[in-house]
Amino acid sequence: MPRTNWLTCITLGAALSLPLLAGAQAQVKEAAAPAATRATRTPAPADAHVYIGWPNDGEVLHTRRFKVWFGTRNFGVAPAGVTKANTGHHHLLIDTALPPLDEPIPNDKHHLHFGAGQTETYIELPPGTHTLQLIMGDADHVPHDPPLISKKITIHVQ
Amino acid sequence: MKRICFIAAASALIALAANSTTTSAALNEGAHAYIIWPRDGAVIPGGKFWLRMGLSGAGIAPAGIDRPNTGHHHVIIDSDLPPPGEPIPNDKKHLHFGAGQTEAHIELPPGRHTIQLILGDADHIPQNPPIISKKITVIVPQ
């Protein structure tokens, strides 16, 4: 059995237990790094499709805070941690390139996770030109195979 | 291995659930469903279209998945809301999207039709209060 599976398992269990286990954070950090690479990715059907429903590519926004809605076709949404065929959860990439496809999607200001199964969000961006792109992650936040990636759109916040 | 992993994860979840006072059917106040497309009053030649389902303030989880503040979409066509507290019927007028879908390919015959969304929990029972969309009307020309 590949060692990484154990570590993924430990990481998952630890992450889920985190609110209960005071002082467990150090263990989680240790386990997180080795779990970053997996031998196989969760398969996705060839006709699955992810897109940004709003804003449109090239949109000029007159407000800094705006809604982004996530479109998914021939594919379902499930919260993080739920393993079910043909499902995943959304990640919104802001002003960044695609992350590595064989490891969990980073979780920071440029990589927003929607692990509660959300299909829309509000974001606030400073004035200027920005890029937005969606990528689905599986139960463990790893992109599918093939990856479900939206077109990268450019928006202008005034 | 997978089973062990599942048990570990499940145990953690159960522990979490035991600590929480939120029930599976509970949703954030203000959570609501809405139909992104088509628009109310839309005229749809041919009657075939992709229905886009929107959900604010809550998340999507497939049927059978018991997570706080989540549910899955049901599309009600040419029908009133189903009774509260019971599983939403599963027939031509009540379409279930238990795989967590947020789009549906719909085909309607010529005429006026109503479409409305209602969220169901892991067991297809509407939340209390129910998370429903506005009931819209679409027209399919002859």
PDB file of C-alpha atoms in Angstrom:
ATOM      1  CA  MET A   1       0.000   0.000   0.000  1.00  0.00           C
ATOM      2  CA  PRO A   2       1.529   3.323  -0.991  1.00  0.00           C
ATOM      3  CA  ARG A   3       2.660   5.304   1.976  1.00  0.00           C
ATOM      4  CA  THR A   4       1.023   8.429   0.627  1.00  0.00           C
ATOM      5  CA  ASN A   5      -2.438   6.846   0.972  1.00  0.00           C
ATOM      6  CA  TRP A   6      -1.878   6.420   4.680  1.00  0.00           C
ATOM      7  CA  LEU A   7      -0.729   9.943   5.007  1.00  0.00           C
ATOM      8  CA  THR A   8      -3.669  11.260   3.020  1.00  0.00           C
ATOM      9  CA  CYS A   9      -5.904   9.299   5.312  1.00  0.00           C
ATOM     10  CA  ILE A  10      -4.194  10.630   8.389  1.00  0.00           C
ATOM     11  CA  THR A  11      -4.335  14.151   7.031  1.00  0.00           C
ATOM     12  CA  LEU A  12      -8.017  13.862   6.221  1.00  0.00           C
ATOM     13  CA  GLY A  13      -8.884  12.429   9.596  1.00  0.00           C
ATOM     14  CA  ALA A  14      -6.746  15.003  11.344  1.00  0.00           C
ATOM     15  CA  ALA A  15      -8.197  17.877   9.363  1.00  0.00           C
ATOM     16  CA  LEU A  16     -11.720  16.786  10.123  1.00  0.00           C
ATOM     17  CA  SER A  17     -10.934  16.333  13.792  1.00  0.00           C
ATOM     18  CA  LEU A  18      -9.096  19.609  14.038  1.00  0.00           C
ATOM     19  CA  PRO A  19     -11.792  21.548  15.885  1.00  0.00           C
ATOM     20  CA  LEU A  20     -11.881  18.804  18.486  1.00  0.00           C
ATOM     21  CA  LEU A  21      -8.198  18.324  18.991  1.00  0.00           C
ATOM     22  CA  ALA A  22      -6.585  21.273  20.645  1.00  0.00           C
ATOM     23  CA  GLY A  23      -2.890  21.274  19.923  1.00  0.00           C
ATOM     24  CA  ALA A  24      -3.219  18.947  16.950  1.00  0.00           C
ATOM     25  CA  GLN A  25      -2.169  21.584  14.471  1.00  0.00           C
ATOM     26  CA  ALA A  26       1.494  20.636  14.555  1.00  0.00           C
ATOM     27  CA  GLN A  27       0.637  17.065  13.564  1.00  0.00           C
ATOM     28  CA  VAL A  28      -1.500  18.255  10.696  1.00  0.00           C
ATOM     29  CA  LYS A  29       1.253  20.436   9.367  1.00  0.00           C
ATOM     30  CA  GLU A  30       3.690  17.548   9.442  1.00  0.00           C
ATOM     31  CA  ALA A  31       1.314  15.247   7.639  1.00  0.00           C
ATOM     32  CA  ALA A  32       0.217  17.756   5.043  1.00  0.00           C
ATOM     33  CA  ALA A  33       3.440  17.957   3.102  1.00  0.00           C
ATOM     34  CA  PRO A  34       3.947  14.260   2.254  1.00  0.00           C
ATOM     35  CA  ALA A  35       0.272  13.942   1.303  1.00  0.00           C
ATOM     36  CA  ALA A  36       0.746  16.526  -1.392  1.00  0.00           C
ATOM     37  CA  THR A  37       1.500  14.056  -4.152  1.00  0.00           C
ATOM     38  CA  ARG A  38      -0.758  11.213  -5.179  1.00  0.00           C
ATOM     39  CA  ALA A  39      -0.313   8.415  -7.641  1.00  0.00           C
ATOM     40  CA  THR A  40      -3.794   8.707  -9.117  1.00  0.00           C
ATOM     41  CA  ARG A  41      -6.272  11.518  -9.571  1.00  0.00           C
ATOM     42  CA  THR A  42     -10.046  11.207  -9.425  1.00  0.00           C
ATOM     43  CA  PRO A  43     -11.405  10.620 -12.933  1.00  0.00           C
ATOM     44  CA  ALA A  44     -13.840  13.059 -14.521  1.00  0.00           C
ATOM     45  CA  PRO A  45     -16.047  12.422 -17.561  1.00  0.00           C
ATOM     46  CA  ALA A  46     -14.860  13.892 -20.845  1.00  0.00           C
ATOM     47  CA  ASP A  47     -18.046  15.953 -21.312  1.00  0.00           C
ATOM     48  CA  ALA A  48     -17.877  17.624 -17.892  1.00  0.00           C
ATOM     49  CA  HIS A  49     -17.447  21.356 -18.135  1.00  0.00           C
ATOM     50  CA  VAL A  50     -16.823  24.174 -15.698  1.00  0.00           C
ATOM     51  CA  TYR A  51     -17.329  27.835 -16.448  1.00  0.00           C
ATOM     52  CA  ILE A  52     -17.695  31.222 -14.817  1.00  0.00           C
ATOM     53  CA  GLY A  53     -21.333  32.215 -15.274  1.00  0.00           C
ATOM     54  CA  TRP A  54     -20.713  35.763 -14.117  1.00  0.00           C
ATOM     55  CA  PRO A  55     -18.887  38.088 -14.659  1.00  0.00           C
ATOM     56  CA  ASN A  56     -18.340  37.823 -18.398  1.00  0.00           C
ATOM     57  CA  ASP A  57     -14.872  37.837 -19.878  1.00  0.00           C
ATOM     58  CA  GLY A  58     -13.808  41.464 -20.359  1.00  0.00           C
ATOM     59  CA  GLU A  59     -16.497  42.778 -18.021  1.00  0.00           C
ATOM     60  CA  VAL A  60     -15.978  46.257 -16.626  1.00  0.00           C
ATOM     61  CA  LEU A  61     -17.219  46.303 -13.046  1.00  0.00           C
ATOM     62  CA  HIS A  62     -18.190  49.567 -11.424  1.00  0.00           C
ATOM     63  CA  THR A  63     -18.083  48.106  -7.959  1.00  0.00           C
ATOM     64  CA  ARG A  64     -15.212  46.500  -6.077  1.00  0.00           C
ATOM     65  CA  ARG A  65     -17.407  43.875  -4.487  1.00  0.00           C
ATOM     66  CA  PHE A  66     -19.262  41.638  -6.868  1.00  0.00           C
ATOM     67  CA  LYS A  67     -20.776  38.220  -7.233  1.00  0.00           C
ATOM     68  CA  VAL A  68     -19.095  35.395  -9.080  1.00  0.00           C
ATOM     69  CA  TRP A  69     -21.204  32.418  -9.962  1.00  0.00           C
ATOM     70  CA  PHE A  70     -19.838  29.036 -10.797  1.00  0.00           C
ATOM     71  CA  GLY A  71     -21.264  26.944 -13.604  1.00  0.00           C
ATOM     72  CA  THR A  72     -20.878  23.201 -13.919  1.00  0.00           C
ATOM     73  CA  ARG A  73     -22.281  21.031 -16.679  1.00  0.00           C
ATOM     74  CA  ASN A  74     -22.436  17.234 -16.731  1.00  0.00           C
ATOM     75  CA  PHE A  75     -20.856  17.211 -13.310  1.00  0.00           C
ATOM     76  CA  GLY A  76     -22.079  17.611  -9.749  1.00  0.00           C
ATOM     77  CA  VAL A  77     -21.028  19.574  -6.700  1.00  0.00           C
ATOM     78  CA  ALA A  78     -20.195  17.933  -3.402  1.00  0.00           C
ATOM     79  CA  PRO A  79     -18.562  19.376  -0.294  1.00  0.00           C
ATOM     80  CA  ALA A  80     -14.877  18.728   0.358  1.00  0.00           C
ATOM     81  CA  GLY A  81     -14.335  15.371   1.992  1.00  0.00           C
ATOM     82  CA  VAL A  82     -17.213  13.737   0.123  1.00  0.00           C
ATOM     83  CA  THR A  83     -16.055  10.997  -2.224  1.00  0.00           C
ATOM     84  CA  LYS A  84     -18.668  10.491  -4.921  1.00  0.00           C
ATOM     85  CA  ALA A  85     -18.164   9.831  -8.628  1.00  0.00           C
ATOM     86  CA  ASN A  86     -18.559  12.797 -10.951  1.00  0.00           C
ATOM     87  CA  THR A  87     -18.566  15.404  -8.211  1.00  0.00           C
ATOM     88  CA  GLY A  88     -16.131  17.948  -6.849  1.00  0.00           C
ATOM     89  CA  HIS A  89     -16.044  21.383  -5.339  1.00  0.00           C
ATOM     90  CA  HIS A  90     -15.113  24.726  -6.791  1.00  0.00           C
ATOM     91  CA  HIS A  91     -11.891  26.679  -6.347  1.00  0.00           C
ATOM     92  CA  LEU A  92     -11.603  30.200  -7.637  1.00  0.00           C
ATOM     93  CA  LEU A  93      -8.182  31.301  -8.846  1.00  0.00           C
ATOM     94  CA  ILE A  94      -7.614  35.052  -8.685  1.00  0.00           C
ATOM     95  CA  ASP A  95      -4.710  36.687 -10.493  1.00  0.00           C
ATOM     96  CA  THR A  96      -2.712  33.495 -10.673  1.00  0.00           C
ATOM     97  CA  ALA A  97      -1.729  30.663 -12.983  1.00  0.00           C
ATOM     98  CA  LEU A  98      -3.064  27.132 -12.631  1.00  0.00           C
ATOM     99  CA  PRO A  99      -1.628  25.232  -9.666  1.00  0.00           C
ATOM    100  CA  PRO A 100       0.124  21.860 -10.118  1.00  0.00           C
ATOM    101  CA  LEU A 101      -2.555  19.339 -11.090  1.00  0.00           C
ATOM    102  CA  ASP A 102      -1.305  16.392  -9.065  1.00  0.00           C
ATOM    103  CA  GLU A 103      -1.471  17.900  -5.619  1.00  0.00           C
ATOM    104  CA  PRO A 104      -4.017  19.678  -3.416  1.00  0.00           C
ATOM    105  CA  ILE A 105      -4.911  23.148  -4.620  1.00  0.00           C
ATOM    106  CA  PRO A 106      -3.258  25.781  -2.404  1.00  0.00           C
ATOM    107  CA  ASN A 107      -5.478  27.637   0.017  1.00  0.00           C
ATOM    108  CA  ASP A 108      -4.644  31.342   0.053  1.00  0.00           C
ATOM    109  CA  LYS A 109      -5.835  34.710  -1.266  1.00  0.00           C
ATOM    110  CA  HIS A 110      -5.221  33.615  -4.839  1.00  0.00           C
ATOM    111  CA  HIS A 111      -6.855  30.212  -4.442  1.00  0.00           C
ATOM    112  CA  LEU A 112     -10.267  30.380  -2.764  1.00  0.00           C
ATOM    113  CA  HIS A 113     -11.801  27.090  -1.688  1.00  0.00           C
ATOM    114  CA  PHE A 114     -15.522  26.424  -1.689  1.00  0.00           C
ATOM    115  CA  GLY A 115     -15.519  23.207   0.229  1.00  0.00           C
ATOM    116  CA  ALA A 116     -19.015  23.708   1.602  1.00  0.00           C
ATOM    117  CA  GLY A 117     -20.403  23.047  -1.871  1.00  0.00           C
ATOM    118  CA  GLN A 118     -21.045  26.689  -2.702  1.00  0.00           C
ATOM    119  CA  THR A 119     -21.904  27.554  -6.295  1.00  0.00           C
ATOM    120  CA  GLU A 120     -21.396  31.300  -6.017  1.00  0.00           C
ATOM    121  CA  THR A 121     -19.482  33.824  -3.944  1.00  0.00           C
ATOM    122  CA  TYR A 122     -18.900  37.513  -3.446  1.00  0.00           C
ATOM    123  CA  ILE A 123     -15.366  38.770  -3.800  1.00  0.00           C
ATOM    124  CA  GLU A 124     -13.845  42.195  -3.412  1.00  0.00           C
ATOM    125  CA  LEU A 125     -10.933  43.266  -5.586  1.00  0.00           C
ATOM    126  CA  PRO A 126      -8.969  46.520  -5.797  1.00  0.00           C
ATOM    127  CA  PRO A 127      -9.370  48.657  -8.898  1.00  0.00           C
ATOM    128  CA  GLY A 128      -7.444  47.337 -11.869  1.00  0.00           C
ATOM    129  CA  THR A 129      -7.343  44.390 -14.217  1.00  0.00           C
ATOM    130  CA  HIS A 130      -7.726  40.949 -12.720  1.00  0.00           C
ATOM    131  CA  THR A 131      -8.022  37.376 -13.896  1.00  0.00           C
ATOM    132  CA  LEU A 132     -10.476  34.779 -12.619  1.00  0.00           C
ATOM    133  CA  GLN A 133     -10.504  31.058 -13.298  1.00  0.00           C
ATOM    134  CA  LEU A 134     -12.289  28.080 -11.769  1.00  0.00           C
ATOM    135  CA  ILE A 135     -10.850  24.672 -11.109  1.00  0.00           C
ATOM    136  CA  MET A 136     -12.690  21.785  -9.497  1.00  0.00           C
ATOM    137  CA  GLY A 137     -11.057  19.753  -6.769  1.00  0.00           C
ATOM    138  CA  ASP A 138     -11.998  16.303  -5.513  1.00  0.00           C
ATOM    139  CA  ALA A 139     -12.723  15.287  -1.929  1.00  0.00           C
ATOM    140  CA  ASP A 140      -9.077  16.002  -1.095  1.00  0.00           C
ATOM    141  CA  HIS A 141      -8.830  19.256  -3.114  1.00  0.00           C
ATOM    142  CA  VAL A 142      -6.813  17.596  -5.875  1.00  0.00           C
ATOM    143  CA  PRO A 143      -7.840  18.439  -9.481  1.00  0.00           C
ATOM    144  CA  HIS A 144      -9.599  15.706 -11.449  1.00  0.00           C
ATOM    145  CA  ASP A 145      -8.241  13.798 -14.420  1.00  0.00           C
ATOM    146  CA  PRO A 146      -8.787  15.352 -16.872  1.00  0.00           C
ATOM    147  CA  PRO A 147      -8.832  18.572 -14.835  1.00  0.00           C
ATOM    148  CA  LEU A 148     -12.049  20.584 -14.828  1.00  0.00           C
ATOM    149  CA  ILE A 149     -10.873  24.091 -15.554  1.00  0.00           C
ATOM    150  CA  SER A 150     -12.857  27.083 -16.736  1.00  0.00           C
ATOM    151  CA  LYS A 151     -11.698  29.595 -19.262  1.00  0.00           C
ATOM    152  CA  LYS A 152      -9.515  32.204 -17.575  1.00  0.00           C
ATOM    153  CA  ILE A 153     -11.370  35.479 -17.796  1.00  0.00           C
ATOM    154  CA  THR A 154     -10.119  39.019 -17.431  1.00  0.00           C
ATOM    155  CA  ILE A 155     -12.160  41.668 -15.677  1.00  0.00           C
ATOM    156  CA  HIS A 156     -11.632  45.342 -15.051  1.00  0.00           C
ATOM    157  CA  VAL A 157     -12.585  46.742 -11.656  1.00  0.00           C
ATOM    158  CA  GLN A 158     -13.058  50.486 -11.649  1.00  0.00           C
TER     159      GLN A 158
ATOM    160  CA  MET B   1      -7.141   0.662   3.206  1.00  0.00           C
ATOM    161  CA  LYS B   2      -9.905   2.759   1.778  1.00  0.00           C
ATOM    162  CA  ARG B   3     -12.267   1.327   4.338  1.00  0.00           C
ATOM    163  CA  ILE B   4      -9.934   2.199   7.175  1.00  0.00           C
ATOM    164  CA  CYS B   5      -9.559   5.672   5.785  1.00  0.00           C
ATOM    165  CA  PHE B   6     -13.318   5.969   5.504  1.00  0.00           C
ATOM    166  CA  ILE B   7     -13.792   4.834   9.072  1.00  0.00           C
ATOM    167  CA  ALA B   8     -11.223   7.342  10.282  1.00  0.00           C
ATOM    168  CA  ALA B   9     -12.901  10.140   8.373  1.00  0.00           C
ATOM    169  CA  ALA B  10     -16.379   8.999   9.400  1.00  0.00           C
ATOM    170  CA  SER B  11     -15.364   8.838  13.046  1.00  0.00           C
ATOM    171  CA  ALA B  12     -14.027  12.353  12.842  1.00  0.00           C
ATOM    172  CA  LEU B  13     -17.241  13.524  11.209  1.00  0.00           C
ATOM    173  CA  ILE B  14     -19.400  11.801  13.775  1.00  0.00           C
ATOM    174  CA  ALA B  15     -17.347  13.400  16.526  1.00  0.00           C
ATOM    175  CA  LEU B  16     -17.834  16.746  14.838  1.00  0.00           C
ATOM    176  CA  ALA B  17     -21.549  16.168  14.416  1.00  0.00           C
ATOM    177  CA  ALA B  18     -21.911  15.229  18.045  1.00  0.00           C
ATOM    178  CA  ASN B  19     -20.349  18.526  18.973  1.00  0.00           C
ATOM    179  CA  SER B  20     -22.664  20.519  16.793  1.00  0.00           C
ATOM    180  CA  THR B  21     -26.167  21.649  17.573  1.00  0.00           C
ATOM    181  CA  THR B  22     -26.942  22.216  13.898  1.00  0.00           C
ATOM    182  CA  THR B  23     -29.218  19.688  12.257  1.00  0.00           C
ATOM    183  CA  SER B  24     -28.681  18.501   8.727  1.00  0.00           C
ATOM    184  CA  ALA B  25     -31.764  20.267   7.473  1.00  0.00           C
ATOM    185  CA  ALA B  26     -30.756  23.596   8.957  1.00  0.00           C
ATOM    186  CA  LEU B  27     -29.636  26.265   6.544  1.00  0.00           C
ATOM    187  CA  ASN B  28     -28.275  29.712   7.049  1.00  0.00           C
ATOM    188  CA  GLU B  29     -30.918  32.322   7.519  1.00  0.00           C
ATOM    189  CA  GLY B  30     -31.346  34.107   4.255  1.00  0.00           C
ATOM    190  CA  ALA B  31     -30.284  31.127   2.153  1.00  0.00           C
ATOM    191  CA  HIS B  32     -32.310  31.039  -1.005  1.00  0.00           C
ATOM    192  CA  ALA B  33     -32.507  29.301  -4.353  1.00  0.00           C
ATOM    193  CA  TYR B  34     -33.040  31.112  -7.601  1.00  0.00           C
ATOM    194  CA  ILE B  35     -33.264  30.365 -11.278  1.00  0.00           C
ATOM    195  CA  ILE B  36     -30.342  31.988 -13.071  1.00  0.00           C
ATOM    196  CA  TRP B  37     -31.656  31.049 -16.480  1.00  0.00           C
ATOM    197  CA  PRO B  38     -34.162  31.248 -18.135  1.00  0.00           C
ATOM    198  CA  ARG B  39     -35.618  34.568 -17.083  1.00  0.00           C
ATOM    199  CA  ASP B  40     -39.188  34.891 -15.940  1.00  0.00           C
ATOM    200  CA  GLY B  41     -41.337  35.303 -19.026  1.00  0.00           C
ATOM    201  CA  ALA B  42     -38.667  34.000 -21.434  1.00  0.00           C
ATOM    202  CA  VAL B  43     -39.867  32.792 -24.811  1.00  0.00           C
ATOM    203  CA  ILE B  44     -37.982  29.636 -25.773  1.00  0.00           C
ATOM    204  CA  PRO B  45     -38.436  28.513 -29.390  1.00  0.00           C
ATOM    205  CA  GLY B  46     -38.150  24.737 -29.632  1.00  0.00           C
ATOM    206  CA  GLY B  47     -38.607  24.297 -25.885  1.00  0.00           C
ATOM    207  CA  LYS B  48     -35.118  22.890 -25.250  1.00  0.00           C
ATOM    208  CA  PHE B  49     -32.825  24.713 -22.900  1.00  0.00           C
ATOM    209  CA  TRP B  50     -30.318  24.410 -20.078  1.00  0.00           C
ATOM    210  CA  LEU B  51     -31.815  25.428 -16.778  1.00  0.00           C
ATOM    211  CA  ARG B  52     -29.228  27.020 -14.507  1.00  0.00           C
ATOM    212  CA  MET B  53     -29.852  26.672 -10.811  1.00  0.00           C
ATOM    213  CA  GLY B  54     -28.531  29.203  -8.320  1.00  0.00           C
ATOM    214  CA  LEU B  55     -28.135  28.898  -4.586  1.00  0.00           C
ATOM    215  CA  SER B  56     -27.151  31.702  -2.213  1.00  0.00           C
ATOM    216  CA  GLY B  57     -26.026  31.258   1.357  1.00  0.00           C
ATOM    217  CA  ALA B  58     -25.817  27.475   1.264  1.00  0.00           C
ATOM    218  CA  GLY B  59     -23.955  24.702  -0.517  1.00  0.00           C
ATOM    219  CA  ILE B  60     -24.721  21.753  -2.737  1.00  0.00           C
ATOM    220  CA  ALA B  61     -24.288  18.209  -1.529  1.00  0.00           C
ATOM    221  CA  PRO B  62     -25.476  15.112  -3.367  1.00  0.00           C
ATOM    222  CA  ALA B  63     -28.483  13.183  -2.053  1.00  0.00           C
ATOM    223  CA  GLY B  64     -27.552  10.987   0.852  1.00  0.00           C
ATOM    224  CA  ILE B  65     -24.823  13.330   2.059  1.00  0.00           C
ATOM    225  CA  ASP B  66     -25.689  14.732   5.435  1.00  0.00           C
ATOM    226  CA  ARG B  67     -23.844  18.035   5.854  1.00  0.00           C
ATOM    227  CA  PRO B  68     -25.041  21.177   7.631  1.00  0.00           C
ATOM    228  CA  ASN B  69     -26.147  24.008   5.393  1.00  0.00           C
ATOM    229  CA  THR B  70     -26.299  21.932   2.207  1.00  0.00           C
ATOM    230  CA  GLY B  71     -28.930  20.351   0.022  1.00  0.00           C
ATOM    231  CA  HIS B  72     -29.585  19.388  -3.565  1.00  0.00           C
ATOM    232  CA  HIS B  73     -31.789  20.936  -6.192  1.00  0.00           C
ATOM    233  CA  HIS B  74     -35.216  19.774  -7.331  1.00  0.00           C
ATOM    234  CA  VAL B  75     -36.990  21.355 -10.270  1.00  0.00           C
ATOM    235  CA  ILE B  76     -40.765  21.599 -10.133  1.00  0.00           C
ATOM    236  CA  ILE B  77     -42.399  21.925 -13.522  1.00  0.00           C
ATOM    237  CA  ASP B  78     -46.033  22.935 -13.955  1.00  0.00           C
ATOM    238  CA  SER B  79     -46.825  22.029 -10.388  1.00  0.00           C
ATOM    239  CA  ASP B  80     -47.286  23.547  -6.960  1.00  0.00           C
ATOM    240  CA  LEU B  81     -44.852  23.107  -4.105  1.00  0.00           C
ATOM    241  CA  PRO B  82     -44.890  19.611  -2.619  1.00  0.00           C
ATOM    242  CA  PRO B  83     -46.065  19.162   0.985  1.00  0.00           C
ATOM    243  CA  PRO B  84     -43.500  20.110   3.654  1.00  0.00           C
ATOM    244  CA  GLY B  85     -41.882  17.474   5.819  1.00  0.00           C
ATOM    245  CA  GLU B  86     -42.101  14.725   3.221  1.00  0.00           C
ATOM    246  CA  PRO B  87     -39.685  13.525   0.540  1.00  0.00           C
ATOM    247  CA  ILE B  88     -40.176  15.472  -2.674  1.00  0.00           C
ATOM    248  CA  PRO B  89     -41.985  13.272  -5.240  1.00  0.00           C
ATOM    249  CA  ASN B  90     -39.891  11.886  -8.060  1.00  0.00           C
ATOM    250  CA  ASP B  91     -41.804  12.148 -11.328  1.00  0.00           C
ATOM    251  CA  LYS B  92     -42.029  14.189 -14.512  1.00  0.00           C
ATOM    252  CA  LYS B  93     -43.087  17.266 -12.590  1.00  0.00           C
ATOM    253  CA  HIS B  94     -40.498  16.905  -9.837  1.00  0.00           C
ATOM    254  CA  LEU B  95     -37.017  16.406 -11.201  1.00  0.00           C
ATOM    255  CA  HIS B  96     -34.312  15.385  -8.754  1.00  0.00           C
ATOM    256  CA  PHE B  97     -30.699  16.425  -9.044  1.00  0.00           C
ATOM    257  CA  GLY B  98     -29.256  14.210  -6.395  1.00  0.00           C
ATOM    258  CA  ALA B  99     -25.849  14.019  -8.064  1.00  0.00           C
ATOM    259  CA  GLY B 100     -25.230  17.618  -7.060  1.00  0.00           C
ATOM    260  CA  GLN B 101     -25.978  19.089 -10.481  1.00  0.00           C
ATOM    261  CA  THR B 102     -26.521  22.804 -10.894  1.00  0.00           C
ATOM    262  CA  GLU B 103     -27.700  22.623 -14.502  1.00  0.00           C
ATOM    263  CA  ALA B 104     -30.396  20.578 -16.144  1.00  0.00           C
ATOM    264  CA  HIS B 105     -31.271  20.014 -19.766  1.00  0.00           C
ATOM    265  CA  ILE B 106     -35.010  20.581 -19.996  1.00  0.00           C
ATOM    266  CA  GLU B 107     -37.353  19.953 -22.893  1.00  0.00           C
ATOM    267  CA  LEU B 108     -40.883  21.348 -22.777  1.00  0.00           C
ATOM    268  CA  PRO B 109     -43.772  21.068 -25.244  1.00  0.00           C
ATOM    269  CA  PRO B 110     -45.373  24.195 -26.741  1.00  0.00           C
ATOM    270  CA  GLY B 111     -47.352  26.281 -24.262  1.00  0.00           C
ATOM    271  CA  ARG B 112     -46.869  28.152 -21.004  1.00  0.00           C
ATOM    272  CA  HIS B 113     -44.969  26.408 -18.266  1.00  0.00           C
ATOM    273  CA  THR B 114     -43.968  27.191 -14.714  1.00  0.00           C
ATOM    274  CA  ILE B 115     -40.607  26.290 -13.218  1.00  0.00           C
ATOM    275  CA  GLN B 116     -39.607  26.513  -9.581  1.00  0.00           C
ATOM    276  CA  LEU B 117     -36.683  25.226  -7.545  1.00  0.00           C
ATOM    277  CA  ILE B 118     -36.847  23.634  -4.129  1.00  0.00           C
ATOM    278  CA  LEU B 119     -33.891  22.343  -2.170  1.00  0.00           C
ATOM    279  CA  GLY B 120     -34.037  18.959  -0.498  1.00  0.00           C
ATOM    280  CA  ASP B 121     -31.839  17.519   2.233  1.00  0.00           C
ATOM    281  CA  ALA B 122     -29.945  14.217   2.208  1.00  0.00           C
ATOM    282  CA  ASP B 123     -33.303  12.407   2.236  1.00  0.00           C
ATOM    283  CA  HIS B 124     -34.994  14.675  -0.334  1.00  0.00           C
ATOM    284  CA  ILE B 125     -37.051  16.414   2.344  1.00  0.00           C
ATOM    285  CA  PRO B 126     -37.384  20.201   2.006  1.00  0.00           C
ATOM    286  CA  GLN B 127     -35.603  22.244   4.646  1.00  0.00           C
ATOM    287  CA  ASN B 128     -37.640  24.025   7.290  1.00  0.00           C
ATOM    288  CA  PRO B 129     -38.346  26.729   6.239  1.00  0.00           C
ATOM    289  CA  PRO B 130     -38.117  25.511   2.633  1.00  0.00           C
ATOM    290  CA  ILE B 131     -35.443  26.934   0.337  1.00  0.00           C
ATOM    291  CA  ILE B 132     -37.358  27.754  -2.794  1.00  0.00           C
ATOM    292  CA  SER B 133     -36.932  29.965  -5.807  1.00  0.00           C
ATOM    293  CA  LYS B 134     -39.431  32.311  -7.336  1.00  0.00           C
ATOM    294  CA  LYS B 135     -41.816  30.416  -9.606  1.00  0.00           C
ATOM    295  CA  ILE B 136     -41.127  31.567 -13.142  1.00  0.00           C
ATOM    296  CA  THR B 137     -43.114  31.181 -16.339  1.00  0.00           C
ATOM    297  CA  VAL B 138     -41.607  30.329 -19.699  1.00  0.00           C
ATOM    298  CA  ILE B 139     -43.382  30.235 -23.029  1.00  0.00           C
ATOM    299  CA  VAL B 140     -42.643  27.704 -25.747  1.00  0.00           C
ATOM    300  CA  PRO B 141     -44.166  28.951 -29.029  1.00  0.00           C
ATOM    301  CA  GLN B 142     -46.127  26.567 -31.262  1.00  0.00           C
TER     302      GLN B 142
END
